[in-house]
XYZ file of C-alpha atoms in Angstrom:
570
model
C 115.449 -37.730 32.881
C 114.417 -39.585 36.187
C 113.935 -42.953 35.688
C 110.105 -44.120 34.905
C 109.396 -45.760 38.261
C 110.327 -42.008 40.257
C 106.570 -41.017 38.561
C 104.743 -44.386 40.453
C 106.554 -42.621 43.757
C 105.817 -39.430 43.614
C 102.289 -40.416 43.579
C 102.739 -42.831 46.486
C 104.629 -40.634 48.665
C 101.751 -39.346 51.052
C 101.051 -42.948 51.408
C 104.329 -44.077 52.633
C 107.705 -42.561 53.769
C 109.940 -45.771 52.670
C 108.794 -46.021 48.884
C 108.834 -49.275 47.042
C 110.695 -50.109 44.030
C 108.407 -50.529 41.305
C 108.447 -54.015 39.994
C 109.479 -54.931 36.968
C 110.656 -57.722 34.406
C 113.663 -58.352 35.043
C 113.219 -62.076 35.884
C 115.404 -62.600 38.985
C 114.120 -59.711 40.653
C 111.147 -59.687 39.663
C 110.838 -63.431 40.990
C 112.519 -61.765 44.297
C 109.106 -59.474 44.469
C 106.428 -62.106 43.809
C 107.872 -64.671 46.455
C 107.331 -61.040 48.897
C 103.685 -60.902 48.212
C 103.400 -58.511 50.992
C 105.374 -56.369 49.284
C 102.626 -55.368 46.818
C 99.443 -55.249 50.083
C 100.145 -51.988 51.032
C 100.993 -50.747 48.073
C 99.183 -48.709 44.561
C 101.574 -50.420 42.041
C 100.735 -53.227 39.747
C 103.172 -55.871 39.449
C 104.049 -56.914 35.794
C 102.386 -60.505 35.662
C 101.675 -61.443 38.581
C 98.130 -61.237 39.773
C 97.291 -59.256 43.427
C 94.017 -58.865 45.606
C 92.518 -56.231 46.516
C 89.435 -54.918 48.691
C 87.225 -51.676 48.169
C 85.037 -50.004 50.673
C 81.863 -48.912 49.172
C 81.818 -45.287 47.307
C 85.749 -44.875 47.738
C 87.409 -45.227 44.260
C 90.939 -46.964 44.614
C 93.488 -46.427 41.940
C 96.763 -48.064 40.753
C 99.356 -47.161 38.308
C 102.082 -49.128 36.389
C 104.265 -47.615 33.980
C 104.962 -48.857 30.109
C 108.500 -47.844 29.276
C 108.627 -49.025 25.757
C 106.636 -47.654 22.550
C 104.607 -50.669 20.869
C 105.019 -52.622 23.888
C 101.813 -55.569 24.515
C 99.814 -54.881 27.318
C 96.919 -57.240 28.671
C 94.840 -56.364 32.064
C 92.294 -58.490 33.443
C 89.716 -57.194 36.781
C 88.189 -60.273 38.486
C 85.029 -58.456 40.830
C 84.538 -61.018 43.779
C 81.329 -60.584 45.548
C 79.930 -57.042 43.945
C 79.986 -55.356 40.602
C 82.279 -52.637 39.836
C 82.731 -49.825 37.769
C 86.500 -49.443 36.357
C 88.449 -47.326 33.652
C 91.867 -47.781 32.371
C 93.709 -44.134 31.269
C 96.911 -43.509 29.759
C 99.412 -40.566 30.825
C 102.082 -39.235 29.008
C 105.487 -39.204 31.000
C 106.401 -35.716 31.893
C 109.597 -34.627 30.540
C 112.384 -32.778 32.910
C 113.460 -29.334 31.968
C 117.129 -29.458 30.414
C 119.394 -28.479 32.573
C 120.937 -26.140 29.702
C 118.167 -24.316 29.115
C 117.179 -20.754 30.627
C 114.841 -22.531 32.831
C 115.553 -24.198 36.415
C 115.170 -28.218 36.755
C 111.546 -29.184 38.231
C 111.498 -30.043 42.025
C 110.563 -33.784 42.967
C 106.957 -31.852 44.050
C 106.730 -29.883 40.893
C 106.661 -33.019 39.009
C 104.275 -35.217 41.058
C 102.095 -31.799 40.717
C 102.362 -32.103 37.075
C 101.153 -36.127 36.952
C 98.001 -35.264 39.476
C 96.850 -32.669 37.028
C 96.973 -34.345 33.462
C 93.596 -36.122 33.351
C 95.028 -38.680 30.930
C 93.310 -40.609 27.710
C 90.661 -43.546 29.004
C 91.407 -46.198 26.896
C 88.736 -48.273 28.582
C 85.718 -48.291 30.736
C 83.810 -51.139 32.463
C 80.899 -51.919 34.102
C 79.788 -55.239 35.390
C 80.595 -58.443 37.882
C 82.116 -60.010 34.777
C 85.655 -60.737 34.123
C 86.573 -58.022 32.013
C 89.855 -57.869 29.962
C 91.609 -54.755 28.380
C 94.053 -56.517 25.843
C 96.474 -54.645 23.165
C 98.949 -55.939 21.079
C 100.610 -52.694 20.625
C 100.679 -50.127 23.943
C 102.603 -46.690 23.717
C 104.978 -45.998 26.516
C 103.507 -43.956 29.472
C 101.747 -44.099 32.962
C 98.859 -46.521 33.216
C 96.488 -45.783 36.034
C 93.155 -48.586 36.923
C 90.695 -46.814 38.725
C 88.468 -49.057 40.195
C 84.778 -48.392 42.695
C 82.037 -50.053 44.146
C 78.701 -48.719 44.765
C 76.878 -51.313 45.516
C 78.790 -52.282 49.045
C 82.392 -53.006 50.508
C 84.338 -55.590 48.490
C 86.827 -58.232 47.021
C 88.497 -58.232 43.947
C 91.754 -58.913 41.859
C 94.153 -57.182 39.418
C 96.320 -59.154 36.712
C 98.164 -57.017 34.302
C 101.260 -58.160 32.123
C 103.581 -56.861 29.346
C 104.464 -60.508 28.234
C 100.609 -61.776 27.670
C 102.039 -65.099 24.915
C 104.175 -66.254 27.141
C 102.615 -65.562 30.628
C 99.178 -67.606 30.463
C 98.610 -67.674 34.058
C 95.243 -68.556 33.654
C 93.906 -71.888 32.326
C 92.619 -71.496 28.454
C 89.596 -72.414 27.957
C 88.444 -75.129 24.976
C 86.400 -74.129 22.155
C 83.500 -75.666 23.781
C 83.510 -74.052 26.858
C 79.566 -75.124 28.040
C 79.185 -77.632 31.146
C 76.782 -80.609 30.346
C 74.220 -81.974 32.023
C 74.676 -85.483 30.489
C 72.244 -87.377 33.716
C 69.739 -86.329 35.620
C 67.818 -88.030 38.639
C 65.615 -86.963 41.513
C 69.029 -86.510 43.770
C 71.699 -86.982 41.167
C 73.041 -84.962 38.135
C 75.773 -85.551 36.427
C 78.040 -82.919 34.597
C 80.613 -83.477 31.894
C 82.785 -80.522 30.229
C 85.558 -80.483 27.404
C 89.089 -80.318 29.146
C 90.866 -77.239 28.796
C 94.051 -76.713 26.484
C 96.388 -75.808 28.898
C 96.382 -79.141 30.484
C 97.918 -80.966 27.251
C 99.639 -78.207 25.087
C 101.400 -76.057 27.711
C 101.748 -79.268 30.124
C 100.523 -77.080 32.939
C 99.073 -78.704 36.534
C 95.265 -77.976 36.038
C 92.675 -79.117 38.596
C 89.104 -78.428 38.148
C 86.701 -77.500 40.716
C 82.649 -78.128 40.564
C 80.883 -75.357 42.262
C 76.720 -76.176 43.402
C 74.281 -73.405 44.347
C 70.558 -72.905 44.257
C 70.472 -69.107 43.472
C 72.558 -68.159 40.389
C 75.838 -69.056 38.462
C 79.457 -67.532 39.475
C 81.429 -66.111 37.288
C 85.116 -66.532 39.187
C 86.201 -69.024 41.946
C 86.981 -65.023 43.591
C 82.985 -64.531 43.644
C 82.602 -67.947 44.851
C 84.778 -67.801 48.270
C 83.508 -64.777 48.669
C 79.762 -66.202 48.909
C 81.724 -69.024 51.295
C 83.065 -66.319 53.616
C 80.301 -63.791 53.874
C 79.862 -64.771 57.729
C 83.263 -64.296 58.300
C 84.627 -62.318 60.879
C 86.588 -60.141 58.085
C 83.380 -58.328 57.745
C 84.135 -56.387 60.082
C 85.970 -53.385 58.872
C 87.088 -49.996 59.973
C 86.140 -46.806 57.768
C 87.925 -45.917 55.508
C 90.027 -42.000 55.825
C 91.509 -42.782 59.124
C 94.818 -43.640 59.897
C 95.438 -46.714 59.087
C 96.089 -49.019 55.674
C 92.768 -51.448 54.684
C 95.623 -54.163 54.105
C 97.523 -54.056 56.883
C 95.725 -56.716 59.205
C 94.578 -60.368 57.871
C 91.076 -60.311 58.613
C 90.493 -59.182 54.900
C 92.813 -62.628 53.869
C 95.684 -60.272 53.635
C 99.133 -61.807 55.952
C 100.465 -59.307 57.945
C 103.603 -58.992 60.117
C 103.227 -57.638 62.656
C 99.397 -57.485 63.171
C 99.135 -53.753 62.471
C 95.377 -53.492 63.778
C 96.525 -53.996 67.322
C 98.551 -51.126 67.080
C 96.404 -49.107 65.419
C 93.361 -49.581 67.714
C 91.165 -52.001 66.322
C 91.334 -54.025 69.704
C 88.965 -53.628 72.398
C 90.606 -50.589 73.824
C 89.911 -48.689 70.957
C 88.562 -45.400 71.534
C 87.217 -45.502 68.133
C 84.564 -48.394 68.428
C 81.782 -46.217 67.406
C 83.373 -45.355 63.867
C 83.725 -49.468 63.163
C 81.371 -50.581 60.793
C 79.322 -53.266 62.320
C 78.122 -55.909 59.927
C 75.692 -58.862 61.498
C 76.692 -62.717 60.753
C 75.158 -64.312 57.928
C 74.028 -67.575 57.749
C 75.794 -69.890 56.461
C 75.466 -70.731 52.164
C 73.932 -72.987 50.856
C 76.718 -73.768 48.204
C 79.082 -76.531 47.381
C 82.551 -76.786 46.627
C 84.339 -79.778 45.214
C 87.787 -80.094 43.828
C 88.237 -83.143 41.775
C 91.812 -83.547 39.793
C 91.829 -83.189 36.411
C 88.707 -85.688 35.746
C 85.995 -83.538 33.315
C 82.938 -85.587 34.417
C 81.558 -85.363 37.870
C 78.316 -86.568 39.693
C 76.722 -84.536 42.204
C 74.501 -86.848 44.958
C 72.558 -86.253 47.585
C 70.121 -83.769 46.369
C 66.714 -82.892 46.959
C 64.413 -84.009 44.487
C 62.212 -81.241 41.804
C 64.775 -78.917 42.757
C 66.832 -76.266 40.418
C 70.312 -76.045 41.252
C 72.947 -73.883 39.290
C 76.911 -75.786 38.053
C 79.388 -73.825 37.616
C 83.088 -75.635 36.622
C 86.320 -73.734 37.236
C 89.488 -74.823 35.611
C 92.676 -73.899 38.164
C 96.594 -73.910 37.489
C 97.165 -75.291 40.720
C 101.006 -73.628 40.410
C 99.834 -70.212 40.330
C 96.354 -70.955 42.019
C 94.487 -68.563 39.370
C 91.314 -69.723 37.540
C 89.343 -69.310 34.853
C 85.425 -70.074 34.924
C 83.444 -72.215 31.887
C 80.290 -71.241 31.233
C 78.213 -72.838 34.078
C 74.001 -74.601 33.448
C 71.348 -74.972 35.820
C 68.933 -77.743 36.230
C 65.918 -78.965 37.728
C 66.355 -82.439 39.628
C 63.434 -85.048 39.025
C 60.120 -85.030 40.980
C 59.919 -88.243 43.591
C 57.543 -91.067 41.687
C 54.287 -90.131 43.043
C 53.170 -92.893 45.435
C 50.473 -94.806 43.731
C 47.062 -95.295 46.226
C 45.879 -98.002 47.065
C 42.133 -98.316 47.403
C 40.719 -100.613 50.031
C 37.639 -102.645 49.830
C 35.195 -102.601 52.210
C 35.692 -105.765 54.434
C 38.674 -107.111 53.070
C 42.045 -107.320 54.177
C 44.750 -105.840 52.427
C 48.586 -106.594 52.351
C 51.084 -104.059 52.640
C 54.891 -103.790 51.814
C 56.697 -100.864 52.723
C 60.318 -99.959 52.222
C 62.745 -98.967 54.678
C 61.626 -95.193 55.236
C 59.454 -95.144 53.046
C 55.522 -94.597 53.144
C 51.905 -95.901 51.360
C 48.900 -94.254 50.736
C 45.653 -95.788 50.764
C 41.797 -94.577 50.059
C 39.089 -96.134 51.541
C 35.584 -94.259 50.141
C 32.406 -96.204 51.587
C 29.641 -96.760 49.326
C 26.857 -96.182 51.512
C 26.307 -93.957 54.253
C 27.706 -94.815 57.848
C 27.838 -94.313 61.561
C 31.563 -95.498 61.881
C 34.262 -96.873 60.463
C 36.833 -99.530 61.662
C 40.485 -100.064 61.059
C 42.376 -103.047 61.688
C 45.856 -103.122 61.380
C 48.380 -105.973 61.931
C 52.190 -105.023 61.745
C 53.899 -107.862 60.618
C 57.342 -106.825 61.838
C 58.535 -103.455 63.489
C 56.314 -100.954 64.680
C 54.515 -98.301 61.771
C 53.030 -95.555 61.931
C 49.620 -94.663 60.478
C 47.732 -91.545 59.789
C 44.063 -91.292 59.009
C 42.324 -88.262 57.307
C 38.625 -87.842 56.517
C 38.247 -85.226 53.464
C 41.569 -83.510 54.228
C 40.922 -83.479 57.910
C 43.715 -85.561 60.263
C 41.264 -88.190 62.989
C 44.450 -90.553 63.702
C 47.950 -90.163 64.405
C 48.965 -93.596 66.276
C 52.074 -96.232 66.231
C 50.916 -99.646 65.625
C 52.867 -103.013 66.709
C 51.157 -105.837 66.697
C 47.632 -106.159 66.323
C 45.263 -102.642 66.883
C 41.932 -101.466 65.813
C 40.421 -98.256 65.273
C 36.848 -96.919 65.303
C 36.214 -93.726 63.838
C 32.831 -91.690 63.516
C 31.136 -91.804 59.760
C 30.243 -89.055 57.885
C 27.819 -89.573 54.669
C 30.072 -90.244 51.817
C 33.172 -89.127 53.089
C 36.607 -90.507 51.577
C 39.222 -91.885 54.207
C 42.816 -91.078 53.326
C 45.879 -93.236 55.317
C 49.420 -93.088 55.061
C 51.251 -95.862 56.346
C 55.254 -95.052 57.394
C 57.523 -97.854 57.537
C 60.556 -98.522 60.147
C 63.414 -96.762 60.077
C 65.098 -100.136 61.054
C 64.256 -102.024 57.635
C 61.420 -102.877 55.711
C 57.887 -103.373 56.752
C 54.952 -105.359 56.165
C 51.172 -105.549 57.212
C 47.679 -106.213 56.911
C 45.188 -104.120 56.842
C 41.368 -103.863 56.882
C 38.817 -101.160 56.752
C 35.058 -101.634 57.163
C 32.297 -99.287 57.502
C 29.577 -102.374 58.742
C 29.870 -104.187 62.168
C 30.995 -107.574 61.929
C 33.826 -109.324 64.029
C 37.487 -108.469 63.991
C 39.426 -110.067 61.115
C 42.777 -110.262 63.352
C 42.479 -111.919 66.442
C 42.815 -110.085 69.916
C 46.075 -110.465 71.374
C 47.463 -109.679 75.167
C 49.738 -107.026 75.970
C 52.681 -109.617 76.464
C 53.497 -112.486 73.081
C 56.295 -113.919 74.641
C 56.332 -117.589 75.367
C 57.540 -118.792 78.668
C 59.697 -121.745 79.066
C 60.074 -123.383 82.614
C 63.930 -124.359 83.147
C 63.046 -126.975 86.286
C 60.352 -128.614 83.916
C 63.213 -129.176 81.259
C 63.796 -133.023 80.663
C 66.089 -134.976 77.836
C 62.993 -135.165 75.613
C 60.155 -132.989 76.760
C 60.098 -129.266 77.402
C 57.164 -127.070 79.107
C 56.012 -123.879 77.884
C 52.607 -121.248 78.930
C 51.676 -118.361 76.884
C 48.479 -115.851 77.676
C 45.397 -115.604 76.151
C 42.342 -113.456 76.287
C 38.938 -112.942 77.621
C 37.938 -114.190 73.624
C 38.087 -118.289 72.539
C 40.500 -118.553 70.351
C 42.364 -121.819 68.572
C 46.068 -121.504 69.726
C 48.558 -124.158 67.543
C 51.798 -125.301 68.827
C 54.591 -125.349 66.512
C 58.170 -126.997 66.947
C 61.418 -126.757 64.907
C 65.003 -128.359 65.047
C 67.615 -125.612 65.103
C 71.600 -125.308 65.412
C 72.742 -124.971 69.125
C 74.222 -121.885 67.694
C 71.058 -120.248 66.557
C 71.670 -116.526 66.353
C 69.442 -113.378 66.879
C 69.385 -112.532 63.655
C 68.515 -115.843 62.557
C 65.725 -115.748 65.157
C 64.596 -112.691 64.223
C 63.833 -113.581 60.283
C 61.289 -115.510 61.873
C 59.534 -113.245 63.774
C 57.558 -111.907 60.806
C 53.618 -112.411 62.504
C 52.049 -112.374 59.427
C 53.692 -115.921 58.312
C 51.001 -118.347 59.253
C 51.103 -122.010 60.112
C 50.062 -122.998 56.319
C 53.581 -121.792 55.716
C 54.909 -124.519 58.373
C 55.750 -128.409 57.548
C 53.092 -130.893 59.134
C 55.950 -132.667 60.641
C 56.556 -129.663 62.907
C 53.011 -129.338 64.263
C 52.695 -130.078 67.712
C 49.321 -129.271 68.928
C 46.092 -126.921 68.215
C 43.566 -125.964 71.530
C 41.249 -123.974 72.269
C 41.019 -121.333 75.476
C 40.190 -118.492 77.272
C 39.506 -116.858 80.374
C 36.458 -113.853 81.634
C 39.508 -113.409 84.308
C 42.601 -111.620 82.357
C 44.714 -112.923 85.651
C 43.884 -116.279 84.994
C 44.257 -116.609 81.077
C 47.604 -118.165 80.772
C 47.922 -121.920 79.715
C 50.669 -124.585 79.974
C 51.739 -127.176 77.328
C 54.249 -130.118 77.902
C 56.416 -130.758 74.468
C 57.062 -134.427 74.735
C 59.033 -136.578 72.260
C 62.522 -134.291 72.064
C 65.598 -135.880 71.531
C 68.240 -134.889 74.872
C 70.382 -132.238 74.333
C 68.977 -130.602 71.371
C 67.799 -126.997 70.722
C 64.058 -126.218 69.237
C 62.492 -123.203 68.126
C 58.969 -123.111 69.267
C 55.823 -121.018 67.749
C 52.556 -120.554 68.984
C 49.939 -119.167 66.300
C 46.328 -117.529 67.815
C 44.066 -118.696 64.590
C 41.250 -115.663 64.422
C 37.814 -115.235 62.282
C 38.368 -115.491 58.053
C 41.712 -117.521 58.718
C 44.064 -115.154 59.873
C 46.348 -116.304 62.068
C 49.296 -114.278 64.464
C 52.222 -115.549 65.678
C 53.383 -115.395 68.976
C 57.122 -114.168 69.689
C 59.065 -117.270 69.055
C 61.226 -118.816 71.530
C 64.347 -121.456 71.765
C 64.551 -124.017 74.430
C 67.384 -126.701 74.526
C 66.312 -129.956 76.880
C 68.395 -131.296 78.957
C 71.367 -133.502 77.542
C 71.595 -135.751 80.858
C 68.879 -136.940 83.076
């Protein structure tokens, strides 16, 4: 009788003119074969445990055989679909015996047998039909040839084949605890975090597990296969010849098979094909929105930077990092917090409001007059960097302006409409400012300010103990104070800028620093400016000076603060 792995090629032969071996157990060589995975690409036979990957073009049922030489023999096999369901059976076929030589009748020819195998339907021992990993597991198997038949019918994919004789002592893929749920053990408005049991394999078999956390918004995976698949559907490999002509689906490494000598040159698949129009086109997808992270063999993991009252779907995969196969726990879903809803602030009619705002962040306020109205008036004073504010009258938008400084707004009334504004801070850092809406006419709260704050310090006026300084004004009398301060001759930016916060008035100033208050203005903008000699300095000393514009009600703004050193010999 022919020995059992003739029957794998006999069916192989119109595939291939130099037939492979079929694998089996015998350790050394079978070792040989796995370390030669390309030995198995091209080819219909199953290796005894070692797991191989395969790829199916919709409608076009692929098959592969392995043979069971041994009555009573155990027999596990295990189909991982990658990015499609599939439907697959497992048969059984009795080995055909040889005619005896001794006997009246002539030996079978090599075709006569292979005849023999297509014809015998076989027993189906199991059927599947699914995307889930499906297993076909018997402790006792009777001798024969096994054939997997395996289709897709949904569209061209991945998927991969483990079958093995030796299922105790193989274990190629992680076991799974008795617990096998993932956790949600924290949730948060961009955080979750997830917790699972640690597999078995880790501790009893003392196997090199890793586990990988897997984040979608659509739907749980049920292999790490289905997974890269979803990673890689814009990948050029998606572009695929049909199948029927001449040429092997697994010869060329655009579907993540090596190859050695890059058989789709040779075969046409370059630009100089003639056969362009039978290539199966397939346009790029964008790219997923999906998360991988491997993380060692830690079983708690948090996942940041999420968006807030949104559902997103965990799956955990534990993987024996030596023979890169995994197995998947059974993955949750949840729904990240809402953002606190931003509490409104109403404003009173006529009085001035203080507002903090957070780095990035935002404030709503309501301002509903109580009596009927012609207009309404905003004033807003930013105390630091610029903000922006927004102003909307029953839903409607009237204002859309940056403010820095001091700026007031006049809008038309409407009988007993309800203002809405939202207030956005810096993107630099925190923000603060006053604010004050008012539906009756009645002088500005903030006083008016000129386009330039700076204060000017003349160098040639500079003496050992007096400095002189001019600021502008406006076409409106105000009270201007003078303020003066001691400060290190190594006073920074940064230090300079903590004080540049407008708000800060001079009740929040020592009397001891007070210089001067005065009073002026001008009907000619050209000639508004005013000079001020600092007297009583000591020589070669630096001074921070501030000049505050006092307006109506008591509030006060701050001009932009400057530092002046006089002179340390005269």
């Amino acid at each position: 009788m022919l020995p059992s792995y003739w029957y794998i090629t006999l069916l192989l032969l119109p595939a291939c003119v130099n037939v492979q071996k079929l694998p089996t157990r015998d350790e050394e060589l079978f070792q040989m074969q796995i370390r030669d995975k390309a030995l198995f690409h091209d080819s219909s036979v199953v290796p005894d445990g070692a797991e191989i990957s395969g790829y199916l073009f919709r409608d076009n049922p692929k098959r592969y055989f392995f043979v069971v030489e041994e009555d009573n023999t155990p027999l596990s096999v295990i189909v991982t679909p990658c990015d499609a369901p599939l439907e697959w059976k497992l048969t059984l076929q009795e080995l055909p015996e040889e005619a005896s030589g001794e006997g009246s009748g002539e030996p079978e020819s090599l075709e006569q047998q292979k005849q023999q195998i297509m014809n015998e339907e076989g027993t189906e021992l199991f059927s599947y039909k699914g995307n889930d990993v499906e297993y076909f597991v018997s402790s006792s198997s009777p001798s024969g040839l096994y054939q997997l038949e395996l289709i897709s019918t949904e569209k061209d994919t991945h998927f991969k084949v483990y079958a093995t004789t030796t299922p105790e002592s193989d274990q190629p893929y992680p076991e799974l605890p008795y617990d096998p749920r993932v956790d949600v053990t924290s949730l948060g408005r961009t955080t979750v975090t997830l917790a699972w049991k640690p597999t078995p394999t880790s501790s009893a078999l003392k196997l090199p597990i890793q586990y990988c956390v897997v984040i979608n918004k659509e739907h749980n995976f049920k292999s790490l296969c289905a997974v890269e698949a979803k990673i890689n559907t814009d990948d050029a490999f998606m572009m695929a010849p049909k199948p029927g002509l001449d040429f092997s689906p697994f010869d060329f490494s655009h579907f993540g098979f090596p190859s050695e000598n890059d058989a789709g040159k040779d075969r046409g698949f370059g630009p100089k094909s003639s056969n362009k129009k039978l290539l199966r086109q397939i346009t790029t997808k964008p790219k997923v929105d999906l998360q991988k992270f491997c993380i060692g063999n830690k079983n708690i993991f948090t996942v940041s930077d999420l968006k807030p009252d949104t559902q997103y779907y965990f799956d955990v995969f534990a993987m024996n990092t030596a023979t890169n196969m995994s197995t998947a726990y059974v993955g949750t879903f949840a729904k990240t917090k809402e953002e606190a809803k931003q509490k409104t602030i109403e404003l009173k009619d006529g009085k001035v409001t203080d507002v903090f705002i957070k780095r990035k962040g935002a404030k709503f306020l309501r301002f509903a007059p109580v009596s009927s109205h012609q207009k309404v008036t905003f004033s807003v004073h930013s105390c630091l960097d610029t903000i922006q504010i927004q102003v909307r009258r029953d839903g409607k938008l009237l204002l859309s302006q940056s403010v820095e400084g001091v700026r007031q707004f006049q809008l038309r009334g409407k009988p007993k409409a309800k203002y809405l504004i939202r207030l956005k801070g810096s993107k630099k850092g925190a923000s603060m400012l006053k604010i004050l809406a008012t539906s009756k006419f009645n002088k500005q709260p903030f006083p008016s300010l000129p386009e330039d704050t700076r204060i000017k310090a003349f160098d040639k006026l500079r003496t050992c103990s007096s400095v002189t300084i001019a600021w502008l004004g406006t076409q409106e009398r105000n009270k201007y104070c003078v303020y003066k301060k001691e400060v290190d001759d190594d006073y920074s930016e940064e230090q300079k800028k903590r004080e540049q916060n407008q708000c800060q008035g001079p009740d929040t100033r020592k009397k001891s620093e007070k210089v001067l208050c005065k009073y002026f203005h001008s009907q000619n903008l050209h000639k508004a400016v005013t000079t001020e000699t600092i007297k009583g300095l000591q020589s070669g000393k630096s001074y921070l000076l501030d000049v505050y514009v006092m307006g109506h009600g008591g509030h006060s703004v701050k001009y932009q603060s400057k530092v002046v050193k006089t002179r340390k010999f005269c």
